[in-house]
Short mmCIF file of C-alpha atoms in Angstrom, two decimals:
data_model
loop_
_atom_site.label_atom_id
_atom_site.label_comp_id
_atom_site.label_asym_id
_atom_site.label_seq_id
_atom_site.Cartn_x
_atom_site.Cartn_y
_atom_site.Cartn_z
CA MET A 1 23.02 -32.20 16.27
CA SER A 2 22.70 -35.27 14.14
CA ARG A 3 24.02 -35.33 10.61
CA ARG A 4 20.52 -35.71 9.24
CA ARG A 5 19.26 -32.68 11.14
CA PHE A 6 22.31 -30.69 10.06
CA LEU A 7 21.70 -31.56 6.41
CA GLN A 8 18.04 -30.64 6.69
CA ARG A 9 18.87 -27.28 8.21
CA THR A 10 21.53 -26.52 5.64
CA LEU A 11 19.16 -27.36 2.82
CA ALA A 12 16.45 -25.21 4.39
CA ALA A 13 18.83 -22.28 4.72
CA ILE A 14 19.90 -22.63 1.10
CA ALA A 15 16.29 -22.89 -0.08
CA LEU A 16 15.24 -19.87 1.92
CA GLY A 17 18.23 -17.83 0.81
CA GLY A 18 17.46 -18.73 -2.77
CA GLY A 19 13.81 -17.90 -2.25
CA ALA A 20 14.74 -14.52 -0.83
CA THR A 21 16.47 -13.61 -4.07
CA ILE A 22 13.29 -14.16 -6.09
CA PRO A 23 12.00 -10.60 -5.55
CA TYR A 24 15.39 -9.23 -6.53
CA GLY A 25 15.36 -11.31 -9.67
CA LEU A 26 11.82 -10.19 -10.41
CA ALA A 27 12.86 -6.60 -9.90
CA ARG A 28 15.74 -7.03 -12.33
CA LEU A 29 13.45 -8.77 -14.80
CA LEU A 30 10.71 -6.16 -14.66
CA ALA A 31 13.04 -3.19 -14.67
CA PRO A 32 14.12 -1.79 -18.01
CA THR A 33 17.49 -0.08 -17.99
CA PRO A 34 16.74 2.75 -15.58
CA ALA A 35 17.26 6.31 -16.68
CA GLU A 36 19.92 8.13 -14.71
CA PRO A 37 17.98 9.99 -12.01
CA ALA A 38 18.42 13.71 -11.79
CA PRO A 39 20.20 15.15 -8.76
CA PRO A 40 17.76 16.22 -6.05
CA TRP A 41 18.01 19.94 -6.82
CA GLN A 42 16.66 19.29 -10.32
CA ARG A 43 13.67 17.30 -9.12
CA LEU A 44 10.36 19.08 -9.09
CA ARG A 45 7.41 18.41 -6.84
CA PRO A 46 4.14 17.66 -8.67
CA PRO A 47 1.86 20.63 -9.43
CA GLY A 48 -0.04 22.09 -6.50
CA ALA A 49 2.56 20.94 -3.97
CA LEU A 50 3.04 22.82 -0.73
CA LYS A 51 5.79 25.38 -1.23
CA ASP A 52 7.68 24.45 1.92
CA ASP A 53 9.25 21.09 1.12
CA ALA A 54 9.44 20.03 4.77
CA ALA A 55 5.70 20.64 5.07
CA PHE A 56 5.18 18.67 1.87
CA VAL A 57 7.10 15.67 3.21
CA ALA A 58 5.16 15.84 6.47
CA ALA A 59 1.82 16.00 4.65
CA CYS A 60 2.47 13.23 2.13
CA ILE A 61 1.48 9.75 3.31
CA GLY A 62 3.19 7.98 0.39
CA CYS A 63 0.08 6.32 -1.03
CA GLY A 64 1.19 6.78 -4.65
CA LEU A 65 -2.25 7.89 -5.86
CA CYS A 66 -0.79 10.88 -7.73
CA GLY A 67 1.45 8.56 -9.70
CA GLU A 68 -1.38 6.14 -10.29
CA VAL A 69 -3.50 8.69 -12.16
CA CYS A 70 -0.74 10.52 -14.03
CA PRO A 71 -1.41 10.06 -17.78
CA PRO A 72 2.16 10.72 -19.05
CA ARG A 73 3.69 8.71 -16.17
CA CYS A 74 5.88 11.66 -15.24
CA ILE A 75 5.42 11.35 -11.45
CA ARG A 76 8.10 9.15 -9.96
CA PHE A 77 8.85 8.31 -6.36
CA HIS A 78 11.88 8.74 -4.16
CA GLY A 79 13.39 5.43 -3.15
CA ARG A 80 15.83 4.56 -0.45
CA ASP A 81 18.11 7.36 -1.64
CA GLY A 82 15.46 9.88 -0.65
CA GLY A 83 16.04 9.38 3.09
CA ASP A 84 13.05 10.76 4.95
CA GLN A 85 11.57 11.72 1.57
CA ALA A 86 11.18 8.04 0.68
CA ASN A 87 7.96 7.32 -1.25
CA THR A 88 7.22 10.99 -1.84
CA PRO A 89 6.57 11.96 -5.47
CA TYR A 90 8.79 14.02 -7.75
CA ILE A 91 8.94 14.90 -11.40
CA ASP A 92 12.18 14.69 -13.33
CA PRO A 93 11.56 16.87 -16.41
CA GLU A 94 14.59 15.46 -18.20
CA ILE A 95 12.76 12.12 -18.36
CA LYS A 96 9.15 13.29 -18.55
CA GLY A 97 7.52 16.66 -18.12
CA CYS A 98 4.17 17.39 -16.49
CA ILE A 99 1.21 18.06 -18.81
CA LEU A 100 -0.69 20.08 -16.16
CA CYS A 101 -3.82 17.90 -16.44
CA GLY A 102 -4.52 18.35 -12.72
CA LYS A 103 -5.49 14.74 -11.98
CA CYS A 104 -2.89 14.36 -9.23
CA MET A 105 -4.14 17.45 -7.43
CA ALA A 106 -7.72 16.19 -7.64
CA VAL A 107 -6.92 12.73 -6.28
CA CYS A 108 -4.47 13.58 -3.47
CA PRO A 109 -6.14 12.74 -0.13
CA THR A 110 -3.84 15.01 1.87
CA GLU A 111 -2.96 18.68 1.66
CA ALA A 112 0.36 17.82 0.01
CA LEU A 113 -1.19 18.53 -3.40
CA THR A 114 -4.09 20.98 -3.38
CA GLU A 115 -6.22 21.78 -6.37
CA ARG A 116 -5.68 25.00 -8.29
CA PRO A 117 -6.04 26.16 -11.90
CA ARG A 118 -3.08 25.40 -14.14
CA GLU A 119 -2.06 29.08 -14.36
CA LYS A 120 -1.64 29.18 -10.57
CA VAL A 121 0.61 26.13 -10.44
CA ASP A 122 4.11 26.95 -9.24
CA MET A 123 6.66 24.23 -9.86
CA GLY A 124 9.38 26.74 -10.77
CA ILE A 125 10.18 28.66 -13.89
CA ALA A 126 12.13 27.80 -17.04
CA GLN A 127 15.56 29.27 -17.43
CA ILE A 128 17.35 29.38 -20.81
CA ASP A 129 21.11 29.36 -21.11
CA ARG A 130 21.61 31.75 -24.03
CA THR A 131 25.23 30.70 -24.50
CA ALA A 132 24.19 27.17 -25.42
CA CYS A 133 20.67 27.20 -26.90
CA TYR A 134 21.01 26.54 -30.66
CA PRO A 135 19.08 29.58 -32.00
CA TRP A 136 20.69 31.90 -29.46
CA VAL A 137 24.21 30.95 -30.62
CA ASP A 138 23.16 30.97 -34.30
CA ARG A 139 23.56 27.24 -34.71
CA GLY A 140 20.27 26.74 -36.54
CA ILE A 141 16.54 26.90 -35.91
CA CYS A 142 14.63 24.89 -33.31
CA GLY A 143 11.58 26.18 -31.43
CA ALA A 144 10.85 22.84 -29.75
CA CYS A 145 10.25 24.44 -26.34
CA VAL A 146 7.85 27.02 -27.73
CA GLY A 147 6.04 24.40 -29.73
CA ILE A 148 5.43 22.02 -26.81
CA CYS A 149 4.45 24.61 -24.16
CA PRO A 150 0.90 23.92 -22.91
CA LEU A 151 0.44 27.52 -21.74
CA GLY A 152 1.47 29.21 -25.00
CA GLU A 153 2.43 32.84 -25.42
CA ARG A 154 2.19 33.87 -21.79
CA ALA A 155 4.77 31.28 -20.74
CA ILE A 156 7.35 31.19 -23.51
CA ARG A 157 7.52 32.87 -26.90
CA PHE A 158 10.01 33.75 -29.61
CA ARG A 159 11.99 36.91 -29.19
CA MET A 160 10.71 39.89 -31.12
CA TRP A 161 12.49 40.43 -34.47
CA ASN A 162 13.73 36.84 -34.41
CA GLN A 163 11.71 33.82 -35.35
CA TYR A 164 13.53 31.21 -33.29
CA GLN A 165 15.18 32.54 -30.14
CA PRO A 166 12.93 31.51 -27.20
CA VAL A 167 12.24 33.88 -24.30
CA VAL A 168 10.60 32.77 -21.04
CA GLN A 169 7.69 34.85 -19.84
CA PRO A 170 6.48 35.39 -16.24
CA GLY A 171 3.46 33.16 -16.93
CA CYS A 172 5.64 30.03 -17.04
CA VAL A 173 4.70 27.57 -14.27
CA GLY A 174 7.65 25.21 -14.64
CA CYS A 175 5.92 22.09 -15.96
CA GLY A 176 9.14 20.97 -17.61
CA LEU A 177 7.80 19.83 -20.99
CA CYS A 178 10.34 22.13 -22.68
CA VAL A 179 13.17 20.41 -20.78
CA GLU A 180 11.85 17.06 -21.96
CA VAL A 181 11.88 18.03 -25.64
CA CYS A 182 15.00 20.18 -25.74
CA PRO A 183 17.33 18.58 -28.34
CA HIS A 184 20.55 20.09 -27.01
CA PRO A 185 22.59 17.47 -25.11
CA SER A 186 23.55 19.88 -22.32
CA LEU A 187 19.91 20.97 -21.83
CA PRO A 188 20.28 24.76 -21.96
CA ILE A 189 16.70 25.04 -20.68
CA ARG A 190 16.08 24.04 -17.06
CA ILE A 191 13.49 24.56 -14.38
CA VAL A 192 14.70 26.68 -11.49
CA ALA A 193 12.98 28.08 -8.41
CA ARG A 194 10.64 30.88 -9.37
CA SER A 195 12.61 33.54 -7.53
CA GLU A 196 15.79 32.43 -9.30
CA GLY A 197 14.47 32.92 -12.84
CA THR A 198 16.04 35.70 -14.88
CA VAL A 199 12.59 36.82 -16.07
CA MET A 200 11.41 37.35 -12.56
CA LYS A 201 14.63 39.06 -11.51
CA HIS A 202 15.25 41.41 -14.40
CA ARG A 203 12.05 41.42 -16.46
CA VAL A 204 13.85 40.51 -19.67
CA MET B 1 -25.51 -34.68 26.56
CA ASN B 2 -27.61 -31.76 25.41
CA GLN B 3 -25.94 -29.51 22.88
CA LYS B 4 -26.95 -25.90 22.82
CA ALA B 5 -28.53 -24.85 19.54
CA ASN B 6 -26.28 -22.80 17.31
CA ARG B 7 -28.68 -22.00 14.57
CA TRP B 8 -26.56 -20.02 12.13
CA PHE B 9 -23.39 -22.04 12.50
CA PHE B 10 -23.89 -23.68 9.12
CA LEU B 11 -23.35 -20.22 7.63
CA TRP B 12 -20.55 -19.12 9.92
CA ARG B 13 -18.43 -22.19 9.31
CA HIS B 14 -18.11 -21.07 5.68
CA LEU B 15 -17.22 -17.46 6.44
CA ASN B 16 -13.54 -18.39 6.36
CA LYS B 17 -13.90 -19.31 2.69
CA LEU B 18 -15.63 -16.01 2.03
CA ARG B 19 -12.73 -14.32 3.78
CA TRP B 20 -10.27 -15.98 1.42
CA VAL B 21 -12.36 -14.85 -1.52
CA VAL B 22 -12.28 -11.28 -0.22
CA LEU B 23 -8.53 -11.40 0.44
CA SER B 24 -7.89 -12.79 -3.04
CA LEU B 25 -10.10 -10.13 -4.61
CA VAL B 26 -8.32 -7.30 -2.83
CA PHE B 27 -4.92 -8.68 -3.77
CA THR B 28 -5.98 -9.26 -7.37
CA MET B 29 -7.21 -5.69 -7.47
CA LEU B 30 -3.88 -4.39 -6.23
CA VAL B 31 -2.13 -6.33 -9.00
CA ALA B 32 -4.62 -5.45 -11.73
CA LEU B 33 -4.93 -1.71 -11.07
CA PRO B 34 -1.35 -0.82 -12.09
CA PHE B 35 -1.83 -2.71 -15.38
CA VAL B 36 -5.08 -0.83 -15.95
CA TYR B 37 -3.17 2.38 -15.25
CA VAL B 38 -0.47 1.52 -17.77
CA TYR B 39 -3.20 0.80 -20.32
CA GLN B 40 -4.74 4.19 -19.55
CA THR B 41 -1.45 5.94 -20.22
CA TYR B 42 -1.26 4.19 -23.62
CA VAL B 43 -4.81 5.30 -24.39
CA ALA B 44 -4.14 8.87 -23.30
CA ALA B 45 -1.07 8.99 -25.54
CA HIS B 46 -2.91 7.57 -28.60
CA ALA B 47 0.23 5.54 -29.05
CA TYR B 48 -0.93 2.06 -30.02
CA ASP B 49 1.18 1.97 -33.17
CA LEU B 50 4.32 2.89 -31.25
CA LEU B 51 4.00 0.14 -28.63
CA ALA B 52 6.31 -2.82 -28.37
CA PRO B 53 4.70 -6.23 -29.03
CA ASP B 54 4.27 -7.15 -25.36
CA GLU B 55 2.86 -3.72 -24.61
CA LYS B 56 0.40 -4.26 -27.44
CA ARG B 57 -0.63 -7.56 -25.88
CA LEU B 58 -1.29 -5.81 -22.58
CA TYR B 59 -3.25 -3.10 -24.39
CA ASP B 60 -5.40 -5.63 -26.23
CA LEU B 61 -6.03 -7.67 -23.10
CA VAL B 62 -7.12 -4.75 -20.91
CA GLU B 63 -9.12 -3.28 -23.77
CA THR B 64 -10.99 -6.55 -24.21
CA LEU B 65 -11.72 -6.70 -20.50
CA THR B 66 -12.83 -3.10 -20.05
CA ALA B 67 -14.49 -2.35 -23.37
CA PRO B 68 -17.94 -3.51 -22.19
CA LEU B 69 -17.69 -1.16 -19.20
CA THR B 70 -16.55 2.09 -20.73
CA ASP B 71 -16.02 3.97 -23.95
CA ASP B 72 -13.64 6.52 -22.41
CA PRO B 73 -11.03 4.43 -20.56
CA ALA B 74 -8.62 7.31 -19.91
CA GLU B 75 -11.24 8.98 -17.72
CA ASP B 76 -13.73 6.31 -16.63
CA LEU B 77 -11.18 3.80 -15.38
CA ASP B 78 -10.07 6.39 -12.82
CA ALA B 79 -13.13 5.32 -10.81
CA ILE B 80 -11.11 2.84 -8.73
CA LYS B 81 -7.60 3.98 -7.93
CA GLY B 82 -5.07 3.47 -5.20
CA ASN B 83 -4.52 0.75 -2.64
CA THR B 84 -5.57 -0.12 0.89
CA TRP B 85 -3.34 2.62 2.30
CA SER B 86 -5.42 5.25 0.53
CA GLY B 87 -7.75 4.89 -2.42
CA THR B 88 -10.73 6.32 -4.22
CA PHE B 89 -13.86 4.41 -5.17
CA TRP B 90 -16.13 6.40 -7.46
CA GLY B 91 -15.17 9.59 -5.67
CA LEU B 92 -15.35 8.10 -2.18
CA GLN B 93 -11.90 8.46 -0.66
CA LEU B 94 -10.89 5.93 1.98
CA THR B 95 -7.68 6.12 3.99
CA ASP B 96 -6.06 3.81 6.49
CA PRO B 97 -6.43 5.25 10.03
CA LEU B 98 -2.71 4.68 10.53
CA ALA B 99 -2.01 7.04 7.62
CA VAL B 100 -4.11 9.72 9.29
CA VAL B 101 -2.49 9.26 12.69
CA GLY B 102 0.97 9.15 11.13
CA GLN B 103 0.36 12.29 9.13
CA MET B 104 -0.99 14.09 12.19
CA ALA B 105 2.17 13.12 14.07
CA ALA B 106 4.47 14.18 11.23
CA ALA B 107 2.83 17.52 10.47
CA LEU B 108 1.77 18.21 14.07
CA GLU B 109 -1.53 19.53 12.79
CA VAL B 110 -4.89 18.14 11.75
CA TRP B 111 -5.95 18.23 8.11
CA TRP B 112 -9.67 17.54 8.36
CA PRO B 113 -10.33 16.38 4.77
CA LEU B 114 -7.88 13.55 5.33
CA VAL B 115 -9.36 12.70 8.74
CA LEU B 116 -12.81 12.44 7.19
CA THR B 117 -11.57 9.89 4.65
CA ALA B 118 -10.65 7.60 7.56
CA LEU B 119 -14.07 7.95 9.19
CA ILE B 120 -15.67 4.89 7.60
CA PRO B 121 -12.74 2.56 8.38
CA VAL B 122 -12.64 3.79 11.98
CA LEU B 123 -16.39 3.28 12.44
CA LEU B 124 -16.22 -0.23 10.97
CA THR B 125 -13.27 -1.02 13.25
CA VAL B 126 -15.14 0.18 16.30
CA LEU B 127 -18.04 -2.11 15.34
CA PHE B 128 -16.20 -5.16 14.05
CA GLY B 129 -12.80 -4.93 15.72
CA ARG B 130 -9.57 -5.62 13.94
CA PHE B 131 -11.41 -7.04 10.90
CA TYR B 132 -9.10 -5.24 8.48
CA CYS B 133 -6.20 -7.50 9.48
CA GLY B 134 -8.11 -10.66 8.72
CA TRP B 135 -10.38 -9.72 5.86
CA ILE B 136 -8.78 -7.02 3.70
CA CYS B 137 -5.08 -6.52 4.35
CA PRO B 138 -3.12 -7.61 1.24
CA ALA B 139 -0.20 -8.55 3.49
CA THR B 140 -2.46 -11.01 5.33
CA PHE B 141 -3.03 -12.78 2.04
CA LEU B 142 0.69 -13.38 1.61
CA TYR B 143 1.36 -13.99 5.31
CA GLU B 144 -1.28 -16.72 5.50
CA LEU B 145 0.12 -18.35 2.38
CA ASN B 146 3.44 -18.10 4.17
CA THR B 147 1.95 -19.92 7.15
CA ASN B 148 0.75 -22.66 4.82
CA LEU B 149 4.24 -22.85 3.36
CA ALA B 150 5.59 -23.29 6.88
CA VAL B 151 3.18 -26.21 7.36
CA TRP B 152 4.44 -27.82 4.16
CA LEU B 153 8.04 -27.32 5.20
CA ARG B 154 7.29 -28.91 8.54
CA ARG B 155 5.79 -31.90 6.78
CA LEU B 156 9.05 -32.25 4.89
CA GLY B 157 10.78 -32.44 8.23
CA LEU B 158 12.14 -28.91 8.33
CA ARG B 159 11.80 -26.83 11.43
CA THR B 160 10.09 -23.46 11.19
CA GLY B 161 9.91 -20.77 13.80
CA ARG B 162 7.48 -21.18 16.67
CA ARG B 163 8.81 -18.65 19.13
CA ARG B 164 6.48 -16.43 21.07
CA PHE B 165 7.10 -12.90 22.19
CA ASP B 166 5.16 -10.32 24.15
CA ARG B 167 2.22 -9.13 22.06
CA ARG B 168 2.48 -5.66 23.55
CA ILE B 169 5.66 -4.98 21.56
CA LYS B 170 3.53 -3.75 18.66
CA TYR B 171 2.03 -0.95 20.73
CA LEU B 172 5.57 0.11 21.47
CA VAL B 173 6.34 0.03 17.73
CA LEU B 174 3.26 2.17 17.06
CA GLY B 175 4.22 4.71 19.72
CA LEU B 176 7.84 4.78 18.66
CA GLY B 177 6.88 5.15 15.00
CA LEU B 178 4.64 8.11 15.76
CA VAL B 179 7.27 9.77 17.95
CA LEU B 180 9.90 9.31 15.25
CA SER B 181 7.46 10.61 12.63
CA ALA B 182 6.99 13.74 14.69
CA ALA B 183 10.73 14.08 15.19
CA THR B 184 11.71 13.68 11.53
CA GLY B 185 8.68 15.36 9.98
CA ALA B 186 8.00 12.46 7.60
CA VAL B 187 5.33 9.76 7.78
CA LEU B 188 7.72 6.99 8.83
CA VAL B 189 5.03 4.45 9.75
CA ALA B 190 4.27 4.18 6.01
CA ALA B 191 7.69 2.63 5.48
CA ILE B 192 7.21 -0.23 7.97
CA TYR B 193 3.52 -1.05 7.40
CA PRO B 194 3.25 -4.11 5.10
CA PRO B 195 -0.11 -3.37 3.38
CA ALA B 196 1.10 0.12 2.44
CA ILE B 197 4.38 -1.35 1.23
CA ILE B 198 2.67 -4.00 -0.90
CA GLY B 199 0.26 -1.59 -2.58
CA ARG B 200 3.12 0.73 -3.38
CA GLU B 201 5.65 -1.86 -4.48
CA ILE B 202 3.29 -3.62 -6.89
CA PHE B 203 2.59 -0.26 -8.49
CA TYR B 204 6.30 0.58 -8.69
CA ALA B 205 7.10 -2.81 -10.17
CA VAL B 206 4.40 -2.73 -12.82
CA ALA B 207 4.28 0.93 -13.83
CA LEU B 208 7.54 2.52 -12.76
CA GLY B 209 10.01 -0.15 -13.74
CA GLY B 210 11.07 -2.05 -10.63
CA PHE B 211 10.49 -2.87 -6.98
CA GLY B 212 11.69 -0.32 -4.47
CA ALA B 213 13.31 -0.66 -1.09
CA GLY B 214 10.07 -1.67 0.64
CA SER B 215 9.99 -5.09 -0.99
CA VAL B 216 13.25 -5.98 0.75
CA PHE B 217 11.65 -5.09 4.07
CA PHE B 218 8.59 -7.17 3.24
CA VAL B 219 10.67 -10.22 2.31
CA ILE B 220 12.49 -9.86 5.62
CA THR B 221 9.14 -9.92 7.47
CA LEU B 222 8.17 -13.04 5.51
CA LEU B 223 11.40 -14.74 6.55
CA PHE B 224 10.84 -13.60 10.13
CA ASP B 225 7.42 -15.25 10.06
CA LEU B 226 8.84 -18.41 8.56
CA LEU B 227 11.99 -18.80 10.66
CA VAL B 228 11.33 -17.08 13.97
CA ALA B 229 7.68 -16.74 14.90
CA ARG B 230 4.54 -17.87 13.12
CA ARG B 231 2.76 -14.76 11.80
CA GLY B 232 5.26 -12.89 13.93
CA PHE B 233 5.12 -9.48 12.30
CA CYS B 234 1.35 -9.13 12.64
CA ARG B 235 1.30 -10.55 16.14
CA TYR B 236 4.18 -8.67 17.67
CA LEU B 237 5.36 -5.79 15.48
CA CYS B 238 2.74 -4.33 13.14
CA PRO B 239 1.94 -0.68 14.06
CA GLY B 240 -1.30 -0.75 12.07
CA GLY B 241 -2.43 -3.88 13.86
CA ALA B 242 -1.73 -2.12 17.15
CA LEU B 243 -3.87 0.85 16.15
CA TYR B 244 -6.72 -1.38 14.94
CA SER B 245 -6.52 -3.43 18.15
CA LEU B 246 -6.88 -0.31 20.25
CA LEU B 247 -9.80 0.95 18.15
CA GLY B 248 -11.49 -2.45 18.29
CA ARG B 249 -11.04 -3.02 22.00
CA TYR B 250 -14.73 -2.45 22.76
CA ARG B 251 -15.99 -3.82 19.46
CA LEU B 252 -19.60 -4.81 19.18
CA LEU B 253 -19.33 -8.06 17.25
CA ARG B 254 -17.40 -10.80 18.98
CA ILE B 255 -16.74 -14.48 18.49
CA GLN B 256 -17.56 -16.37 21.67
CA ARG B 257 -17.36 -19.94 22.77
CA ILE B 258 -20.44 -21.93 23.75
CA VAL B 259 -19.04 -23.94 26.63
CA GLU B 260 -21.83 -26.52 26.49
CA ASN B 261 -20.80 -27.52 22.96
CA CYS B 262 -17.04 -27.44 23.39
CA ASN B 263 -15.09 -30.67 23.68
CA ASP B 264 -11.65 -29.14 24.38
CA CYS B 265 -10.17 -30.36 21.12
CA ALA B 266 -8.05 -27.15 20.89
CA LYS B 267 -8.23 -26.99 17.11
CA CYS B 268 -9.20 -23.33 17.48
CA ASN B 269 -6.00 -22.55 19.36
CA ALA B 270 -3.95 -24.40 16.79
CA VAL B 271 -5.48 -22.58 13.85
CA CYS B 272 -5.56 -19.08 15.36
CA GLU B 273 -3.15 -17.00 13.30
CA PHE B 274 -2.79 -14.41 16.02
CA GLY B 275 -1.86 -16.85 18.78
CA LEU B 276 -4.95 -16.13 20.85
CA ASP B 277 -6.66 -18.57 23.19
CA PRO B 278 -10.21 -19.22 21.95
CA LEU B 279 -10.24 -22.52 23.81
CA ARG B 280 -10.32 -20.68 27.12
CA ASP B 281 -12.23 -17.60 25.94
CA GLY B 282 -9.05 -15.58 25.57
CA PHE B 283 -10.00 -13.50 22.52
CA GLY B 284 -9.16 -10.01 23.69
CA GLN B 285 -8.76 -6.87 21.62
CA GLU B 286 -6.50 -8.55 19.11
CA CYS B 287 -9.07 -10.98 17.71
CA ASN B 288 -9.70 -9.93 14.11
CA ASN B 289 -12.94 -11.87 13.60
CA CYS B 290 -11.30 -13.91 10.89
CA THR B 291 -13.57 -16.91 11.74
CA ALA B 292 -10.82 -19.49 11.20
CA CYS B 293 -11.66 -20.95 14.62
CA MET B 294 -15.31 -21.28 13.59
CA ALA B 295 -14.32 -23.06 10.40
CA VAL B 296 -12.38 -25.77 12.24
CA CYS B 297 -14.71 -26.23 15.20
CA PRO B 298 -16.10 -29.78 14.99
CA THR B 299 -18.83 -29.30 17.59
CA GLU B 300 -20.42 -25.99 16.62
CA ALA B 301 -19.09 -24.38 19.77
CA MET B 302 -18.25 -20.95 18.30
CA THR B 303 -20.76 -18.23 17.66
CA PHE B 304 -21.06 -14.51 16.99
CA ARG B 305 -22.48 -12.42 19.79
CA ILE B 306 -23.12 -8.71 20.13
CA ARG B 307 -21.30 -7.82 23.33
CA PHE B 308 -18.91 -5.12 24.49
CA ARG B 309 -16.82 -7.55 26.51
CA ASP B 310 -15.48 -11.05 26.20
CA GLN B 311 -16.85 -13.73 28.45
CA PRO B 312 -14.64 -14.57 31.41
CA ASP B 313 -13.02 -18.00 31.27
CA GLN B 314 -15.87 -20.51 31.26
CA GLY B 315 -13.66 -23.45 32.13
CA PRO B 316 -13.37 -26.72 30.26
CA GLY B 317 -15.89 -27.56 27.55
CA HIS B 318 -18.82 -29.68 28.69
CA LEU B 319 -18.19 -32.37 26.10
CA GLY B 320 -14.57 -32.79 27.16
CA ARG B 321 -12.93 -35.31 29.45
CA LEU B 322 -11.66 -32.65 31.83
CA TYR B 323 -15.16 -31.39 32.56
CA ARG B 324 -16.44 -34.92 33.26
CA LYS B 325 -13.59 -35.46 35.68
CA GLN B 326 -14.42 -32.21 37.43
CA GLN B 327 -18.04 -33.30 37.73
CA GLY B 328 -16.77 -36.28 39.64
CA GLY B 329 -17.82 -38.90 37.18
CA GLY B 330 -15.89 -41.31 35.05
CA ARG B 331 -16.75 -42.36 31.53
CA GLU B 332 -19.96 -44.02 32.70
CA ALA B 333 -21.30 -40.91 34.40
CA ALA B 334 -21.54 -39.10 31.10
#
């Protein structure tokens, strides 16, 4: 190989290597400091999702339409960390909760999200840690979760005889807006699987 | 020297420009739609006063552009959503056939509403062949620009890839992708199909704060095309291209060579992105009717015909030297 040819090739390799970093640089430029993603067990599927998660992953073609119509931008997508769930949607209520507008269910071309009224949505159910929630430990008044709830009294209300201690009701569908607004740093309100909720177990 | 009439060639030679217009429009749409979506989220939140200055600029720009069309942007601008993998146009849902096949393989059952959304693309493919690859695919837009870049690099004296492989590899990729989809229960072909990746990644980058893993894969395919084989991913590896080729095998509309007009200049072979052999009638199922060979033909020797099969090899073009030699004459005999 002549020196000239060698130089040309080296320059080409450098140029191409540099060019390959352009998308990475763009990604870094466009990306604001990313919020810490929730661990997988705290990620919710969008409303109307198939209950069996394996069936959901098999049905979803990863087109991103649900995210592209979501008004509060709460639907995010699994990346490389998701493994075979890559490009399937999830909602992290600690970042953004779902407003139950139903656009994602209407637009989904597959059976992954099927349309249903907002009362029939089942993303989970809210669960309040009464040893941490401010009103429950007498550390002041709050009511943020009750105030934000889109379903009102049948999903979450204040405890009788007390203005500010929130109690989850069986009508909660687990949209996660209460998690989004909860001011407590340890988030004493979380969305758990419907069968795991204390309300459903003990009717309290 | 009697040339055969090719009456509509003056139109067909410009179809390649129309194709570039269509490709640019589709790609522009894929870039614009996420910005429109972000604008819609601002509108839905009634949050103009809370926006950062650059967000306000985006808001004002999209508002200026869409204000003549709608007075309820949060709802009305939902009319066009999605990408070429799956999208809705005023309620009409269209899905890539590969998405349907992949989902069938992953779920091992047929969901008819999804199959119906792929009906129009499948019908068009049966009629016009692999036209999606040449006329719509947003990856084609970038891959052809990549080919042009390779030409520029070659002019600078750099060597770019010109290897050739077996074109049947992509059918293997399609089969393997479907088998793996069935085995893992996830639509894996979506992760290695460039148009799906591009639609997704642009949306992630604009609306969700950064490119995902797919963009790395796409850059690798670009480098593969540049350094190893010209247009190599589409020619040899793309599972969607394989599916479209199979669907378009008995397509109705074909480009064919008029042997009386051909002078064997081989410009068509040089320009063919898919490495086919138009010069010797070797179009086959992988021709995507992109009309690049028509655009370069100097002697009006390419035409559209409605046939189920390609012509067999018609031999050297009648205006070429080889044909004259075969006819037993020298230069004076012509």
